[in-house]
CSV table of C-alpha atoms in Angstrom, one decimal:
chain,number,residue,atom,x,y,z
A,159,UNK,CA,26.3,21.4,43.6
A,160,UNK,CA,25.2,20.0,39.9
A,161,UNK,CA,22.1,18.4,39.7
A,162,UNK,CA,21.3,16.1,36.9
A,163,UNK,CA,17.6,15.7,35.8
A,164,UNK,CA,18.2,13.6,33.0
A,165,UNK,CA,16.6,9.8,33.0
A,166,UNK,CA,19.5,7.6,33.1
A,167,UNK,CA,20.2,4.3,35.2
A,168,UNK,CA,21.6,6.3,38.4
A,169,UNK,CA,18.1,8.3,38.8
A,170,UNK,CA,16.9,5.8,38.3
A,171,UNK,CA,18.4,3.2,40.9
A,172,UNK,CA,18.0,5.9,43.5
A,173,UNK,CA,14.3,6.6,42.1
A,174,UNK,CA,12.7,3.4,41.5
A,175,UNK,CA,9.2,4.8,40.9
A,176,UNK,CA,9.8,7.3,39.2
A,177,UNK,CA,6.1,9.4,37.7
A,178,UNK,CA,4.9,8.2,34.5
A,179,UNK,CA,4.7,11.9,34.2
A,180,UNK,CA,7.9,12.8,33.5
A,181,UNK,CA,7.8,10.2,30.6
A,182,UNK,CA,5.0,11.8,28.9
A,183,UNK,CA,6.2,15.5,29.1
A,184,UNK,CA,9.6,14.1,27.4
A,185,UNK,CA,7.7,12.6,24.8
A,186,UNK,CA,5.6,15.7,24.1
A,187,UNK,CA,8.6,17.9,24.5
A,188,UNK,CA,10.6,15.8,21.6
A,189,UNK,CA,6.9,15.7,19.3
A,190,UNK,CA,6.9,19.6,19.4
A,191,UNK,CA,10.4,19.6,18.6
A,192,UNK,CA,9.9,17.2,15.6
A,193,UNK,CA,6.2,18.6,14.5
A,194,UNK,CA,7.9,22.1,14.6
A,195,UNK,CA,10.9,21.7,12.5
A,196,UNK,CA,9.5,19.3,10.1
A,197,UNK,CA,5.5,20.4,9.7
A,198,UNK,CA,4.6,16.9,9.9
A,199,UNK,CA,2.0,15.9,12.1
A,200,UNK,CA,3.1,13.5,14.8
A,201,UNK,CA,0.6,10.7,15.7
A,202,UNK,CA,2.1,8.7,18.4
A,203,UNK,CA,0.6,7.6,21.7
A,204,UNK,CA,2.1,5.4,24.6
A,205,UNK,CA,0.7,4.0,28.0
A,206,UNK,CA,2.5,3.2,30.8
A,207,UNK,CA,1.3,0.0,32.5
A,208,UNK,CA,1.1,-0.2,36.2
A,209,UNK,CA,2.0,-3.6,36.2
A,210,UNK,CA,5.3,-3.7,36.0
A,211,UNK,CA,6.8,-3.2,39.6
A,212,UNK,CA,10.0,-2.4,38.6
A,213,UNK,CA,10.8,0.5,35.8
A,214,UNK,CA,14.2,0.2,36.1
A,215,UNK,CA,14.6,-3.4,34.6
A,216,UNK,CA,13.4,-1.7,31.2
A,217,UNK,CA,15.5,0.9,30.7
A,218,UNK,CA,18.6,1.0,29.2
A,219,UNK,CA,22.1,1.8,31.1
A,220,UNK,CA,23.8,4.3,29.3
A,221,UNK,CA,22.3,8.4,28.0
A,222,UNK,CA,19.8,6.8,25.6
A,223,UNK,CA,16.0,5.6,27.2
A,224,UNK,CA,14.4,2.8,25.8
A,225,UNK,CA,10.9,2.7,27.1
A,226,UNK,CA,10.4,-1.1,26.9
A,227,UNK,CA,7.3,-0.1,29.2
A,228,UNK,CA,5.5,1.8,27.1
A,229,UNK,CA,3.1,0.1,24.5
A,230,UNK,CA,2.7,2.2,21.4
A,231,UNK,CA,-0.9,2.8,20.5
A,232,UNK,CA,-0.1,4.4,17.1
A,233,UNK,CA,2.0,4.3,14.7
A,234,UNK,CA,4.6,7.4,13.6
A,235,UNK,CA,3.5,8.8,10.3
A,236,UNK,CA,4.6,11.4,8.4
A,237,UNK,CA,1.6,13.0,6.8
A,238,UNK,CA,1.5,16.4,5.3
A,239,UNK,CA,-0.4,18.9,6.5
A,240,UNK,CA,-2.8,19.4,3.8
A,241,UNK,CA,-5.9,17.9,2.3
A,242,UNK,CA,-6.1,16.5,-1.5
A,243,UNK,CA,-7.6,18.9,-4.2
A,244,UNK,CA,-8.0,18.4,-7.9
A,245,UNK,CA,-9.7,15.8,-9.9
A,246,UNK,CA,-9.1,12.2,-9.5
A,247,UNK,CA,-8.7,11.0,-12.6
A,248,UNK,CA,-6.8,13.4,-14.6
A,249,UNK,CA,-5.2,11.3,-17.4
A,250,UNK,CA,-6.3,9.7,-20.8
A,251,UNK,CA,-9.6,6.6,-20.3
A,252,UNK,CA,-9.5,4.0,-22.6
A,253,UNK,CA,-12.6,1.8,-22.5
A,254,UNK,CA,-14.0,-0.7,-24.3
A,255,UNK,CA,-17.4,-1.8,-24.2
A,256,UNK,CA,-17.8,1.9,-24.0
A,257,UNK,CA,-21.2,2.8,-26.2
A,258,UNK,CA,-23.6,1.0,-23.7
A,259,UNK,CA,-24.4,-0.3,-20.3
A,260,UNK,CA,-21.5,-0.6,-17.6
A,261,UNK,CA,-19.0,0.2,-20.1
A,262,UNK,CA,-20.2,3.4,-20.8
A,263,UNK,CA,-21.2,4.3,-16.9
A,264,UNK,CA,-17.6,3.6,-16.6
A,265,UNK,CA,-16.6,6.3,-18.9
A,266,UNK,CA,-18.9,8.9,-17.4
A,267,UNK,CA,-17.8,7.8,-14.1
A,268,UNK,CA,-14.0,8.7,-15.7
A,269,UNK,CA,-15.3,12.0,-17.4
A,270,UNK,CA,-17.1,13.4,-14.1
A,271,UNK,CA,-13.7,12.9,-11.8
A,272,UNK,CA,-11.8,15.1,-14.1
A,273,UNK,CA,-10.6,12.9,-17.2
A,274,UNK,CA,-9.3,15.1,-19.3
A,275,UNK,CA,-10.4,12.9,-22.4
A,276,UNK,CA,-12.4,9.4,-22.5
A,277,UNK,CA,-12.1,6.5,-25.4
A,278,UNK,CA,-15.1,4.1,-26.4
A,279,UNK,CA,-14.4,1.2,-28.0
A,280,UNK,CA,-17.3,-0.8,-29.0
A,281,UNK,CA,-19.0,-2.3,-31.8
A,282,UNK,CA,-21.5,-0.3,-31.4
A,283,UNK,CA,-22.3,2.4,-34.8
A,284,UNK,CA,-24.0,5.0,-32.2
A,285,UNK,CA,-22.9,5.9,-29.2
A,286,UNK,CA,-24.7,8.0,-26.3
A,287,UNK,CA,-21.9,9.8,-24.5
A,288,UNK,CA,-22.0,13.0,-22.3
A,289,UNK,CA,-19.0,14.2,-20.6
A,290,UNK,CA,-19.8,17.5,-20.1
A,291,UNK,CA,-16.8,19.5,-21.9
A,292,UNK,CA,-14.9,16.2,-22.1
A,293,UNK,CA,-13.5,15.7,-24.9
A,294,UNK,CA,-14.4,12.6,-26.4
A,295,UNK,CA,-13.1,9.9,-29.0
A,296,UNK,CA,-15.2,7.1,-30.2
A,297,UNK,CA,-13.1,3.9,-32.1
A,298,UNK,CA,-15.5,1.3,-33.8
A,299,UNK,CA,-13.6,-2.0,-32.9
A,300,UNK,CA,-13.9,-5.4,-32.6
A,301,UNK,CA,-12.3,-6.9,-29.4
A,302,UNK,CA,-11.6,-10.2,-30.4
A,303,UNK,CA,-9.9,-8.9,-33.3
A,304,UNK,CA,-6.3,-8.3,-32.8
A,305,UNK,CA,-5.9,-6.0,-35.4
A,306,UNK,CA,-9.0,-3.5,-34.5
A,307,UNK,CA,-7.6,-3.4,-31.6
A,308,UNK,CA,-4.0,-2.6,-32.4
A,309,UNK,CA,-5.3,-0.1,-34.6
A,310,UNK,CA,-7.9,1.5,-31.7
A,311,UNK,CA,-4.9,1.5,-29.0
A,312,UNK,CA,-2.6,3.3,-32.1
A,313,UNK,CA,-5.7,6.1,-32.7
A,314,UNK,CA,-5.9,7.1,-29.3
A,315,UNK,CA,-2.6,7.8,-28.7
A,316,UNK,CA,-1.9,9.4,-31.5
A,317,UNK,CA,-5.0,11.9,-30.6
A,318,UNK,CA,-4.0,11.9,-27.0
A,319,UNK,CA,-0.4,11.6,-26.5
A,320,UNK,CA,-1.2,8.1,-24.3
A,321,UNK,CA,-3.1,5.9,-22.3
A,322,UNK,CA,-3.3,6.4,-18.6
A,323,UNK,CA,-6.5,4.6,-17.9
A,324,UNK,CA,-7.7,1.0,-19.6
A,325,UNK,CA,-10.9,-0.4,-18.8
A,326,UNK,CA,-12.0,-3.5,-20.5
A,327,UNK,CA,-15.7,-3.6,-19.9
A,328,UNK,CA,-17.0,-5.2,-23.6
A,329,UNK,CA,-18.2,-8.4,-22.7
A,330,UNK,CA,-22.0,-10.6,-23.7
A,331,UNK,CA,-24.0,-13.1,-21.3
A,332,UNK,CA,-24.0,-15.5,-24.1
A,333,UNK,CA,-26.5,-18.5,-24.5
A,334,UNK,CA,-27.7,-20.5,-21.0
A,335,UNK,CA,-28.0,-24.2,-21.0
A,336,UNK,CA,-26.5,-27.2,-19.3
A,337,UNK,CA,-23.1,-28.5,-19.9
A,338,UNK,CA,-24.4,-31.6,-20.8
A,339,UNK,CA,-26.4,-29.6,-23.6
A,340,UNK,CA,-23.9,-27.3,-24.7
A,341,UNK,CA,-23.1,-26.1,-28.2
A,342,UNK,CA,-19.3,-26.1,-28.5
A,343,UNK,CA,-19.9,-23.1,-31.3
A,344,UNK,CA,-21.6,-21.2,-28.5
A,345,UNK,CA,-19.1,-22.0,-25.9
A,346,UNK,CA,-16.2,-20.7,-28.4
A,347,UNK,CA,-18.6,-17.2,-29.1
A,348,UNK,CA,-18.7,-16.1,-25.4
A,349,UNK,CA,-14.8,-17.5,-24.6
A,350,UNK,CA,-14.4,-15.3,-27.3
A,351,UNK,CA,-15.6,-12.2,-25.7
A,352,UNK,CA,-15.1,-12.1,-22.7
A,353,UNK,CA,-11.7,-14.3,-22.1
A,354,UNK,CA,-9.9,-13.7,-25.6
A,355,UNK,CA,-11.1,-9.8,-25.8
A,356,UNK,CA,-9.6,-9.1,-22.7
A,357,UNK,CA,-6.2,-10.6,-23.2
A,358,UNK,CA,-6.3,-8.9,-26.8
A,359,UNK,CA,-6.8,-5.7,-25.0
A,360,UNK,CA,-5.0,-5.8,-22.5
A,361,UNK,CA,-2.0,-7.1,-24.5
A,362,UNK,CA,-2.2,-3.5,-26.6
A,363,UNK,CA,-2.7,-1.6,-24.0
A,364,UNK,CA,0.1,-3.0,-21.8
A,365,UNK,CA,2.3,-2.6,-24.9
A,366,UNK,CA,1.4,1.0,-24.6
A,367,UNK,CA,1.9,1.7,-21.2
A,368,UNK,CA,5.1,0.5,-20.9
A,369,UNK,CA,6.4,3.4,-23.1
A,370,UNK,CA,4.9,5.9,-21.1
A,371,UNK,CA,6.7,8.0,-18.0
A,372,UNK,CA,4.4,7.8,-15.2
A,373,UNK,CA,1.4,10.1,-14.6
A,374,UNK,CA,2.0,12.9,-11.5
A,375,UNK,CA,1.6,11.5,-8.2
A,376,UNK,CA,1.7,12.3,-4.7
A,377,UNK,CA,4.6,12.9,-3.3
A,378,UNK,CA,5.7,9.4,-1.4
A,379,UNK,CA,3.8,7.3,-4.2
A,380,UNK,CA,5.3,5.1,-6.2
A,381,UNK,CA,4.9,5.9,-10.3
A,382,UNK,CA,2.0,4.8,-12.1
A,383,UNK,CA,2.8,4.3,-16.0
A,384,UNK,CA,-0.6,2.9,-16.8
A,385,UNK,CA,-3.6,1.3,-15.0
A,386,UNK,CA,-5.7,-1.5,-15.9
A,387,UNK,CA,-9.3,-2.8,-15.0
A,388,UNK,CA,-10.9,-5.8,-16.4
A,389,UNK,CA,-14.9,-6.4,-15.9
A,390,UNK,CA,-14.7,-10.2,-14.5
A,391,UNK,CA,-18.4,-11.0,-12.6
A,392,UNK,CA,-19.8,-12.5,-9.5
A,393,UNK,CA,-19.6,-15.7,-11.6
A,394,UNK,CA,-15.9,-15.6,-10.9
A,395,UNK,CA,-15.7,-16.7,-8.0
A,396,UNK,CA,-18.9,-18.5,-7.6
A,397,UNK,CA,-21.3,-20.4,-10.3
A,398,UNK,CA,-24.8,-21.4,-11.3
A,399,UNK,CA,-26.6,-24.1,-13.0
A,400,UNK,CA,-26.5,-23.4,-16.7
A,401,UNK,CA,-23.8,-20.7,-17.2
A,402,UNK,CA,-20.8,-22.7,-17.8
A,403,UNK,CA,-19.5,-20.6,-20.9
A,404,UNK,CA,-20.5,-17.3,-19.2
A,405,UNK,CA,-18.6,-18.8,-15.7
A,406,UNK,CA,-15.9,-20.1,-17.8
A,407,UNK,CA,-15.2,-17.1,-19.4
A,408,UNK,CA,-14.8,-14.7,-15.8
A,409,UNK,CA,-12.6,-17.1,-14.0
A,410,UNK,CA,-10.5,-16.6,-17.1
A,411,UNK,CA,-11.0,-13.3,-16.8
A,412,UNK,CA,-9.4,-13.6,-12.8
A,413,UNK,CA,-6.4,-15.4,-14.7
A,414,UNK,CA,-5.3,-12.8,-17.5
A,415,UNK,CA,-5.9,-10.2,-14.7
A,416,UNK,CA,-3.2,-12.2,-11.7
A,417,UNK,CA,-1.1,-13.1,-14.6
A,418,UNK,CA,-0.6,-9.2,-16.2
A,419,UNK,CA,-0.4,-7.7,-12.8
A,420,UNK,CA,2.6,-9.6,-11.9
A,421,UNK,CA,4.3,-9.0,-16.1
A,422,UNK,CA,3.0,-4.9,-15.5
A,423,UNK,CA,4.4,-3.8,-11.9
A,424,UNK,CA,8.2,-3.5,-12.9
A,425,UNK,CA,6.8,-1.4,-15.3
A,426,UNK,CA,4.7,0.6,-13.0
A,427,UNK,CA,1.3,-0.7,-14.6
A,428,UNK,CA,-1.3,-1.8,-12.3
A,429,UNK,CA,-4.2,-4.6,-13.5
A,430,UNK,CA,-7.0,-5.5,-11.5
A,431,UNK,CA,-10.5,-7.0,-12.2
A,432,UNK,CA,-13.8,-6.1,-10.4
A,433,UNK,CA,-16.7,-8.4,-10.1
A,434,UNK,CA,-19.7,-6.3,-10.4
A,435,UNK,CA,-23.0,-7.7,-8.2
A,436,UNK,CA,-26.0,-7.8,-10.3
A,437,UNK,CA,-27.4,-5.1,-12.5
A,438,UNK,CA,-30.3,-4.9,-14.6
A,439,UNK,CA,-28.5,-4.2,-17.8
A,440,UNK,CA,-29.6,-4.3,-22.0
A,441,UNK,CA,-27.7,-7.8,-21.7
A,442,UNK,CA,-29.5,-9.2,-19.0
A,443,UNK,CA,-33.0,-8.1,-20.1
A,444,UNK,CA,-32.3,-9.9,-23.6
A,445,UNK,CA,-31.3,-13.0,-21.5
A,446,UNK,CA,-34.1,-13.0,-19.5
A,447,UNK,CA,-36.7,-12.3,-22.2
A,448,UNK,CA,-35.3,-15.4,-23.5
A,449,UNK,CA,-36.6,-17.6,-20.9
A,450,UNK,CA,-39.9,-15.9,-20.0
A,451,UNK,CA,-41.3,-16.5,-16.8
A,452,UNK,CA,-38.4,-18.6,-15.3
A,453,UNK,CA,-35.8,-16.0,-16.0
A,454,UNK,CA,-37.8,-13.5,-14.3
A,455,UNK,CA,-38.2,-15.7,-11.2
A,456,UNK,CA,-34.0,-16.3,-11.8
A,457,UNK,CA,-34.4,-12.3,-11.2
A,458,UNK,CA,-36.0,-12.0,-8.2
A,459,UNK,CA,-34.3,-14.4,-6.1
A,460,UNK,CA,-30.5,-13.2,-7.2
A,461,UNK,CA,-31.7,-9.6,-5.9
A,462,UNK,CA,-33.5,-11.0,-2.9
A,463,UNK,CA,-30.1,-12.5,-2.5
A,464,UNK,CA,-27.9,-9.0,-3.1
A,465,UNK,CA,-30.3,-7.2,-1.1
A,466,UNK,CA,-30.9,-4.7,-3.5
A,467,UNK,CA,-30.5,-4.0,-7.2
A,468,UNK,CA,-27.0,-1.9,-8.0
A,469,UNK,CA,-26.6,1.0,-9.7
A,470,UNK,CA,-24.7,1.3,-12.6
A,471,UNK,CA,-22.3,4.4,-11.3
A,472,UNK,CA,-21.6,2.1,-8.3
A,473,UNK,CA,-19.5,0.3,-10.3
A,474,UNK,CA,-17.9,2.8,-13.2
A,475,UNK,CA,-16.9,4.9,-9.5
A,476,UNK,CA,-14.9,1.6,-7.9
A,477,UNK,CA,-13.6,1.2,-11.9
A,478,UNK,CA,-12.0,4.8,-11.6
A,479,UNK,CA,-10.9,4.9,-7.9
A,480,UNK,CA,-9.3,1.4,-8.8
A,481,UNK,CA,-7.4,3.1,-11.7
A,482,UNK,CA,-6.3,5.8,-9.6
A,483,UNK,CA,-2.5,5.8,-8.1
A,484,UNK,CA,-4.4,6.3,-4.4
A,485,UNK,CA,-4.8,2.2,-5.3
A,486,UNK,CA,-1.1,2.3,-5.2
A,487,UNK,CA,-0.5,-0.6,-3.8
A,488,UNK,CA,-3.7,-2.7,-4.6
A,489,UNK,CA,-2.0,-5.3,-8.1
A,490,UNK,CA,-3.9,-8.2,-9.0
A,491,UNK,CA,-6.6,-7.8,-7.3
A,492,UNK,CA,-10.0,-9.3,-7.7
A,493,UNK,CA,-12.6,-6.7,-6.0
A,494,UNK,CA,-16.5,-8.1,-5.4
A,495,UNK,CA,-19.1,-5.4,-5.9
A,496,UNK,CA,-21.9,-6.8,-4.7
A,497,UNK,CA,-23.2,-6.0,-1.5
A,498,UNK,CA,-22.8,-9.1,0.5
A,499,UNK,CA,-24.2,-11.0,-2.8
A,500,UNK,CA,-21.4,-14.2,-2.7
A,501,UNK,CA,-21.3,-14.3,1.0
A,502,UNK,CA,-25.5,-14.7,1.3
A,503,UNK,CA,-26.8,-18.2,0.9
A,504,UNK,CA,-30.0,-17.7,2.2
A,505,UNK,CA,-31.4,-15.6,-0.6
A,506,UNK,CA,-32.6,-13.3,1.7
């Protein structure tokens, strides 16, 4: 006599209760099988509850088992068996802003996870750069003029074949006082920066990217033509007494980003904004020298209120990992560096 010791719905009528044993050994039979011919690794897991009374209601009639019973823990993934190597940021950084402050932590933040070449774009006649065997081009350029920065997009290409990497990081603080005070001229200066230099720039370097083939990326990833990070603030999605033109301007900065993000991803181009927390930068040490004692006290209580004062390679590593295609996915996106700063209230 043939015995069958398959599970189908006659061993199952005469076996009711069948182990949950038997279920698990089938399941780690067909994983082998499948981790074995395909060198994937298999993480799945399922539980058999005791509750149910009856097995046979959730199986299937027929050869093929459906295991209604069991509740997957895990998903199936298909994972290859090897860690990442190589640097993280291998392609061509574009950066304006790029002679001082976070613009130029940025780029060394770009140089030290394997760029193999960095572009500052500033006003700035000197700038303070090491890469450490990086090689390095520095553009003199205006960002709210078009034309600098057609030219500055144009000269790094030509030197380096393309852009893989924008980062639009030139930006100014601008002049405090209340909306009910404010210069229109002064309004119009920081707008000009900070919302009109960013759409300049990233209007050239969009232009750019779209001509490009894609950057090499991990096998399962989709292709990455270009990537794009704009320095918004804290003040984007939050505000404080006297900043309007500053506020103004980062919200904007929130805007261009959603709005290129959506015109880039058929294209394979990325754009995203970060909102750094605050940092004691050239900028903010000019603004608060401007109002003495009360700035200084302004100090105090917005890093009582972030917990602690950030570091300026804090943000240029989020500004590169952000760029990177392991950020596949992430299009539009307005990340908060900050520490818990726009979720704290209590200033302390």
């Amino acid at each position: 006599m043939r015995t069958s010791i398959g599970l189908n719905s006659n061993a199952l009528s005469r076996y009711p209760h069948i182990p949950s044993v038997y279920i698990y050994f089938s399941f780690i039979a067909w994983g082998a099988y499948f981790y074995i011919s395909n060198r994937y690794i298999l993480n799945i897991c399922y539980a058999y509850s005791p509750a149910i009374e009856n097995p046979r209601r959730y199986f299937q009639h027929g050869t093929t088992l459906t295991p209604k019973c069991l509740i997957p823990l895990l998903s199936l993934s298909h994972q290859p068996n090897a860690k990442r190597s190589g640097p993280v940021a291998p392609g061509v950084a574009f950066i304006t802003g790029g002679a001082r402050g976070l613009g130029n932590a940025v780029a060394v933040s770009f140089a030290k996870e394997g760029a193999r070449a960095v572009v500052l774009v500033d006003i700035q006649d000197a700038a303070t750069f090491e890469a450490g065997k990086k090689e390095c081009l520095a553009i003199h350029a205006d960002v709210t003029k078009e034309d600098e920065m057609e030219k500055a997009v144009a000269e790094a290409v030509a030197k380096f074949g393309r852009i893989d990497y924008a980062a639009n990081f030139a930006g100014v603080t601008g002049r405090a006082g209340l909306v009910s005070d404010m210069s229109l001229d002064e309004y119009q200066k920081t707008m000009a920066v900070n919302s009109s230099g960013v759409i300049i720039s990233t209007k050239w370097e969009l232009r750019q990217m779209m001509k490009q083939s894609s950057i090499d990326v991990e096998e399962g990833r989709v292709p990455q033509s270009g990537s794009i990070v704009n320095c918004a603030s804290v003040n984007s999605v939050q505000a404080n007494v006297g900043s309007a033109a500053y506020t103004a301007s980062k919200h904007a900065v929130v805007g261009i980003t959603k709005v290129a993000s959506l015109e880039g991803r058929n294209h394979n181009i990325r754009v995203n904004a970060i909102s750094p927390g605050f940092l004691y930068t050239k900028m903010i040490d000019e603004a608060l020298k401007r109002h003495g004692d009360l700035g200084e006290a302004h100090w105090k209580t917005y890093e009582a209120r972030q917990g602690r004062q950030a570091a300026f390679s804090e943000i240029g590593d989020a500004a590169v990992l952000l760029s990177t295609p392991r950020m596949s996915l992430v299009n539009g996106h307005n990340l908060v560096i900050d520490n818990g700063f726009t979720i704290n209230e209590s200033n302390t």
